[in-house]
Tab-separated table of C-alpha atoms in Angstrom:
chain	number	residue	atom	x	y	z
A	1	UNK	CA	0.220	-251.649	79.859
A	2	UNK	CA	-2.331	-249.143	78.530
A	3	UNK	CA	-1.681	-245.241	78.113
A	4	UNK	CA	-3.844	-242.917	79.280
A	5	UNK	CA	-3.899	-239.302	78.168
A	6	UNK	CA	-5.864	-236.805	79.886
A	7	UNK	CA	-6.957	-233.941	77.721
A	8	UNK	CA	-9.520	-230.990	79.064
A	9	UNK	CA	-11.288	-230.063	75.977
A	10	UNK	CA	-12.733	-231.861	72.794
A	11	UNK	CA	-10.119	-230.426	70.424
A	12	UNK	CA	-7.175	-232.368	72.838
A	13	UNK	CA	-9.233	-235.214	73.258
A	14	UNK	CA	-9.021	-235.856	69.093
A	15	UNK	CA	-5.301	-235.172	69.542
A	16	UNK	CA	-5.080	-237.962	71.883
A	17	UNK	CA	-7.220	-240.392	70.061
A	18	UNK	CA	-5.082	-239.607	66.924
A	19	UNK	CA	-1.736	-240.196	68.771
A	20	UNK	CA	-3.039	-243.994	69.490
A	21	UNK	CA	-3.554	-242.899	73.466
A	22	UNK	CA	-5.845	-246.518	74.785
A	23	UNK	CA	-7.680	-244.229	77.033
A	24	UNK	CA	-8.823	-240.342	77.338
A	25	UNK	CA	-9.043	-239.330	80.765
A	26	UNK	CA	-11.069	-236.035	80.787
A	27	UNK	CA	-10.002	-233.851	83.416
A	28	UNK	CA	-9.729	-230.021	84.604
A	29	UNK	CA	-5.925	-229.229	84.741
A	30	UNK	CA	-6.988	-225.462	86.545
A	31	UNK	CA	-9.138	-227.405	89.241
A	32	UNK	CA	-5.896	-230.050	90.422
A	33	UNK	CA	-4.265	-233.132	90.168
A	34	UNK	CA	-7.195	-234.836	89.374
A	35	UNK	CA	-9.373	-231.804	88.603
A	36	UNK	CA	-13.207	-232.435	87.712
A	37	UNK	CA	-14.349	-231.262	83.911
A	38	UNK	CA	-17.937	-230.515	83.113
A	39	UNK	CA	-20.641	-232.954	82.113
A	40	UNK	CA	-21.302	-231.592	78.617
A	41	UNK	CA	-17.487	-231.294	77.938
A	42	UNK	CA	-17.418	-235.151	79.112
A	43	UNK	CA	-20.573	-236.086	77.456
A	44	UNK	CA	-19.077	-234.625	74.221
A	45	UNK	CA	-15.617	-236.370	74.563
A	46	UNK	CA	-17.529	-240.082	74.884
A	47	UNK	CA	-19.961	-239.162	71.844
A	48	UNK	CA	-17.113	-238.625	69.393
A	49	UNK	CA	-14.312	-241.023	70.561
A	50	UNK	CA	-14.504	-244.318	68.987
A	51	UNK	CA	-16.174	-247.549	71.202
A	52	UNK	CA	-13.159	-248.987	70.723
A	53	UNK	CA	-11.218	-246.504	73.059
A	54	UNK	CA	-12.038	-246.402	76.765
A	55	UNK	CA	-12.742	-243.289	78.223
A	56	UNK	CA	-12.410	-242.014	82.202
A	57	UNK	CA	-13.366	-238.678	83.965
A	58	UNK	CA	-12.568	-237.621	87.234
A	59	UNK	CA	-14.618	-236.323	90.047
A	60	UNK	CA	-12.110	-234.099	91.707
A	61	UNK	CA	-9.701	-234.122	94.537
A	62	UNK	CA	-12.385	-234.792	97.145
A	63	UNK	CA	-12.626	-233.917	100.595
A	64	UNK	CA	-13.537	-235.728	103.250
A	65	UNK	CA	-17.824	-235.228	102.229
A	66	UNK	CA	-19.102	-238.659	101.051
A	67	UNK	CA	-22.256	-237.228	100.088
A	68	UNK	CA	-20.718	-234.787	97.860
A	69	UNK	CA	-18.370	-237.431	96.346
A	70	UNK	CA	-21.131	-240.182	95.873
A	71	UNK	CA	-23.492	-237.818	94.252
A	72	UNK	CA	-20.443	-236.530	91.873
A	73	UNK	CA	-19.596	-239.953	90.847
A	74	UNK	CA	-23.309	-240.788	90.204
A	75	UNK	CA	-23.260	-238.112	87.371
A	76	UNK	CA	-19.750	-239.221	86.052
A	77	UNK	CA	-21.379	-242.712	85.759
A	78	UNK	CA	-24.185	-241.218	84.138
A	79	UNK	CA	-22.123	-240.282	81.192
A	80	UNK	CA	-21.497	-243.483	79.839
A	81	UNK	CA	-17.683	-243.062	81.031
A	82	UNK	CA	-15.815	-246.781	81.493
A	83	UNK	CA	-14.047	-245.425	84.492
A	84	UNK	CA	-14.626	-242.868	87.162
A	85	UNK	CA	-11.626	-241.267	89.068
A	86	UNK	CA	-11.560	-240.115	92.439
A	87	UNK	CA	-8.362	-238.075	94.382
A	88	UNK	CA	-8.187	-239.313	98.148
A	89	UNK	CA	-7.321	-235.305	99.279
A	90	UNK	CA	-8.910	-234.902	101.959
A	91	UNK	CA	-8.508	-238.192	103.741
A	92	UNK	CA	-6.342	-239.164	106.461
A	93	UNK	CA	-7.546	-242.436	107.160
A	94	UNK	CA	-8.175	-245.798	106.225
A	95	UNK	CA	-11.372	-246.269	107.919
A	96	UNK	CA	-12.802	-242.472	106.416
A	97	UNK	CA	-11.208	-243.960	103.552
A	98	UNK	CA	-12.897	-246.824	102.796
A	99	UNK	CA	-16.787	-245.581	104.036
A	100	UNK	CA	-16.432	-242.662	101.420
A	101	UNK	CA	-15.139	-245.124	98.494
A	102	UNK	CA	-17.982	-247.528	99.636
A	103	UNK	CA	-20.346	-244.546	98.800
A	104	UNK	CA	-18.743	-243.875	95.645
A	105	UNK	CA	-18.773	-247.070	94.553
A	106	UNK	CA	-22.248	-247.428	95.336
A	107	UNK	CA	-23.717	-244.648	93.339
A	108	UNK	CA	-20.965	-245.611	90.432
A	109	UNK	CA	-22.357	-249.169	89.751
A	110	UNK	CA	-25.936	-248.681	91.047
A	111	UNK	CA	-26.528	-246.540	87.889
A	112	UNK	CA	-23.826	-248.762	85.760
A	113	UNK	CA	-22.251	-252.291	87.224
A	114	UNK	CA	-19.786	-252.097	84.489
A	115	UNK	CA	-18.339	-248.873	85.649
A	116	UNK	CA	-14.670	-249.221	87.536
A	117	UNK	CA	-13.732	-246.951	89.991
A	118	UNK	CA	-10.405	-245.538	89.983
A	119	UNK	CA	-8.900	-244.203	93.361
A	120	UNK	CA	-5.763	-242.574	93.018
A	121	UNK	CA	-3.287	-241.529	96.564
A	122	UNK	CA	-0.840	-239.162	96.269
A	123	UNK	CA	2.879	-239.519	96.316
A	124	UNK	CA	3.343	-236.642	98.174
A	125	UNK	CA	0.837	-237.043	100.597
A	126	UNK	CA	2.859	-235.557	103.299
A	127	UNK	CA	2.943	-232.152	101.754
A	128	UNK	CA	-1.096	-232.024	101.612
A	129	UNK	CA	-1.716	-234.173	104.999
A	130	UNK	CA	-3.156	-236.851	103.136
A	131	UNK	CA	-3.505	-240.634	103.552
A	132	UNK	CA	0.009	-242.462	102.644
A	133	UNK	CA	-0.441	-243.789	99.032
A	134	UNK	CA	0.821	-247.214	100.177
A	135	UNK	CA	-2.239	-247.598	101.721
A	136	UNK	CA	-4.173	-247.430	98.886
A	137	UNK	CA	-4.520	-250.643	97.697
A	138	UNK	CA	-5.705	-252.046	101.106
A	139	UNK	CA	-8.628	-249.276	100.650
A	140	UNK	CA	-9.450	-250.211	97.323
A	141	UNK	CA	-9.900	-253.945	97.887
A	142	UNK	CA	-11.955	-253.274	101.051
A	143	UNK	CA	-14.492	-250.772	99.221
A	144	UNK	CA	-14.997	-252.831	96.343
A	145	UNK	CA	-13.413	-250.415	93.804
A	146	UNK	CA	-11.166	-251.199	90.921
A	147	UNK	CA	-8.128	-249.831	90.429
A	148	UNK	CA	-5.553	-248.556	92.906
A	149	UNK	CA	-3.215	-245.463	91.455
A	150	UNK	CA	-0.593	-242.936	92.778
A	151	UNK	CA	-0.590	-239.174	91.621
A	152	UNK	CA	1.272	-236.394	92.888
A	153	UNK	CA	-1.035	-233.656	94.230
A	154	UNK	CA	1.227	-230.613	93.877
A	155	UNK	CA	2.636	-229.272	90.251
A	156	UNK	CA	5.752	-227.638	91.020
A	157	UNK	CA	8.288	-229.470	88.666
A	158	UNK	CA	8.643	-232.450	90.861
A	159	UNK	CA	7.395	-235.995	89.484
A	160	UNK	CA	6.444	-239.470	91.307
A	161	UNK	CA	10.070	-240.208	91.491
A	162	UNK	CA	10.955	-236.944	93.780
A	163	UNK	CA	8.713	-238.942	96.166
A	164	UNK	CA	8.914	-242.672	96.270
A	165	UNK	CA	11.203	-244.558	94.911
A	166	UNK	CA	10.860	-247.385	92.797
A	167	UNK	CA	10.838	-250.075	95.616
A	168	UNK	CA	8.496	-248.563	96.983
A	169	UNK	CA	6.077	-247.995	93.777
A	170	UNK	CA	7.274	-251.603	93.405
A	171	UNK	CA	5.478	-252.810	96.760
A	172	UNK	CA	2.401	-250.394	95.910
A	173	UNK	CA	2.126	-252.501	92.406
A	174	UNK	CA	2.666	-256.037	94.061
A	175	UNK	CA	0.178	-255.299	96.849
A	176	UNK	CA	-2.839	-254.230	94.376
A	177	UNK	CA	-2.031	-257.143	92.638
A	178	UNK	CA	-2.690	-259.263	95.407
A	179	UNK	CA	-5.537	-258.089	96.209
A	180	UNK	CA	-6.922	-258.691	92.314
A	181	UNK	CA	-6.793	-255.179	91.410
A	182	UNK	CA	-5.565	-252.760	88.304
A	183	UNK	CA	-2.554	-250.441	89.028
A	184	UNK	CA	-2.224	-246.835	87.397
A	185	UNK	CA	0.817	-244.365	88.006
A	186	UNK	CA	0.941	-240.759	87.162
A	187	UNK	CA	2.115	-237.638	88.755
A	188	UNK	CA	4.202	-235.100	86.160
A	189	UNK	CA	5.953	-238.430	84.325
A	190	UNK	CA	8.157	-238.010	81.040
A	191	UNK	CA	8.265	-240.126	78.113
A	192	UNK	CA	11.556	-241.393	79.567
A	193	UNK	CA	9.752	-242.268	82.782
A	194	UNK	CA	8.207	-244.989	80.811
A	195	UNK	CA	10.159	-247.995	81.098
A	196	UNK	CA	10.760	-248.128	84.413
A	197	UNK	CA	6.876	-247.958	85.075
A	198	UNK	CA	6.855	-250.627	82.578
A	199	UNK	CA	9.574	-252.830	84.491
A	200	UNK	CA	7.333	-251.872	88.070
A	201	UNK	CA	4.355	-253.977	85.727
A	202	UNK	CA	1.458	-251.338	86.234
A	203	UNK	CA	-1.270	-251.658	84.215
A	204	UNK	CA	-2.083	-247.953	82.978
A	205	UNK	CA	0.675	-245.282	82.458
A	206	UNK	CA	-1.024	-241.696	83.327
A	207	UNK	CA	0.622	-238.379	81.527
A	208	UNK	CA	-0.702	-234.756	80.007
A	209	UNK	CA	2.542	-232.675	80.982
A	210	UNK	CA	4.466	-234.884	78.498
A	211	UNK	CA	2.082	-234.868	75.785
A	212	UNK	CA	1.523	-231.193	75.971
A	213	UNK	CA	3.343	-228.518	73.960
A	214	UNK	CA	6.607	-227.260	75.755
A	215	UNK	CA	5.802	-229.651	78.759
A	216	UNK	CA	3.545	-227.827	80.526
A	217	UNK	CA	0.101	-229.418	81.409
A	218	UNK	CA	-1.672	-225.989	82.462
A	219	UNK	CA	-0.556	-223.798	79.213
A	220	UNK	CA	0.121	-225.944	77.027
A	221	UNK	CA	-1.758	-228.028	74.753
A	222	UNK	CA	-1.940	-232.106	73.719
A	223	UNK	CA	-0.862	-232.887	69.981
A	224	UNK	CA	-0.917	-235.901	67.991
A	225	UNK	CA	2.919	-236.139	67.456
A	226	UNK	CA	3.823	-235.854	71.257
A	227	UNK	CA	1.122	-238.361	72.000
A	228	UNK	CA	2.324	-240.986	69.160
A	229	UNK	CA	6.111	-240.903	70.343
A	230	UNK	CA	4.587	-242.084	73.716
A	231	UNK	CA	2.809	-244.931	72.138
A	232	UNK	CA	5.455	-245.768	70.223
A	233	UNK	CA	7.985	-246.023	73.025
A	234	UNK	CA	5.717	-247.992	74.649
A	235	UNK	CA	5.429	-250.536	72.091
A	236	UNK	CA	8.917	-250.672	71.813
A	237	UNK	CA	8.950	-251.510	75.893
A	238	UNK	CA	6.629	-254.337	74.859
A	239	UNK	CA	8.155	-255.758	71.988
């Protein structure tokens, strides 16, 4: 299982790649769950992290505008990221679903066929009217994206857990399997949160609260230390 930190800024993104984090997910904490940085932060971020470590942005928690997303995901690609990240907000369905990942996808890997696209759901999709995240994996196969993840949408001190339990995270994981894809899970977890999403067999682990100071992903910022002691209790999970 990989671990993926997402800091907002160059000086977290060194703290990250110093803790031994496999991937830096650049995001905008103030703009969401999945909250979309600027190019020339990005762009900066994938110039000074090593080749060796993978590096993902995300385009936002999109509405329901395909156009909007496809064009967004065209410039993510553009920055020589290995993985671009789009939040499902502002869609209800599978069919709406699918047509705008299809459009992502195709402006993604028309400028880069190595790119993957990430699509995360959110686990508590009922609070925002959004698609159920156990659907997710069926949308991901059928647009030809990548990897199928679960977020939570709302800060407010509640985690992935407050929202689906882990038979049904457990089903999510199995069902993106089937279908030949990559799993991710986020959505406010704690270092302690780690071994069960090991035991559920995802393939990426998503955090920034936890490797923040004090715990808090909006104020507070990612260090080295915090980031190390997640990597090293993952090891220990895979030892």
């Amino acid at each position: 299982m990989k671990l993926l930190i997402s800091p907002s800024n160059e000086a977290e993104a060194q703290e990250a790649v110093a803790g031994g984090a496999d991937i830096i997910d650049v995001k905008n904490p103030q703009e969401g769950a999945l909250g979309a940085s600027y190019p020339w932060i990005i762009k900066q971020i994938r110039q000074n992290t090593p080749r060796g470590i993978e590096v993902s942005c995300t385009i936002g928690d999109v509405p329901n505008l395909p156009g909007s997303a496809s064009l967004a995901a065209l410039g993510a690609a553009s920055l020589n990221v290995d993985y671009v990240k789009v939040g499902l907000y502002g869609l209800k369905t599978v069919p709406d679903a699918v047509f705008l990942l299809q459009q992502v996808c195709r402006a993604a890997k028309d400028y880069n066929p190595q790119v993957k696209v990430a699509v995360a759901g959110y686990a508590d999709a009922q609070k925002i009217g959004s698609l159920n995240p156990l659907l997710i994996p069926e949308v991901v196969y059928k647009a030809e994206a990548d990897i199928a993840m679960i977020d939570t949408a709302v800060k407010d001190g509640t985690n992935l857990f407050s929202h689906l339990t882990p038979n049904q995270l457990q089903l999510f994981v199995d069902s993106a399997h089937k279908f030949g894809l990559q799993t991710a899970l986020a959505g406010s977890l704690r270092k302690q949160d780690l071994s069960v999403i090991y035991a559920l067999g995802a393939d990426i682990a998503g955090l920034r609260g936890a490797a923040c100071t004090n715990s808090d992903r909006n104020k507070g910022h990612i260090t080295q230390t915090l980031v190390t002691e997640l990597c090293e209790t993952l090891k220990q999970l895979q030892s």
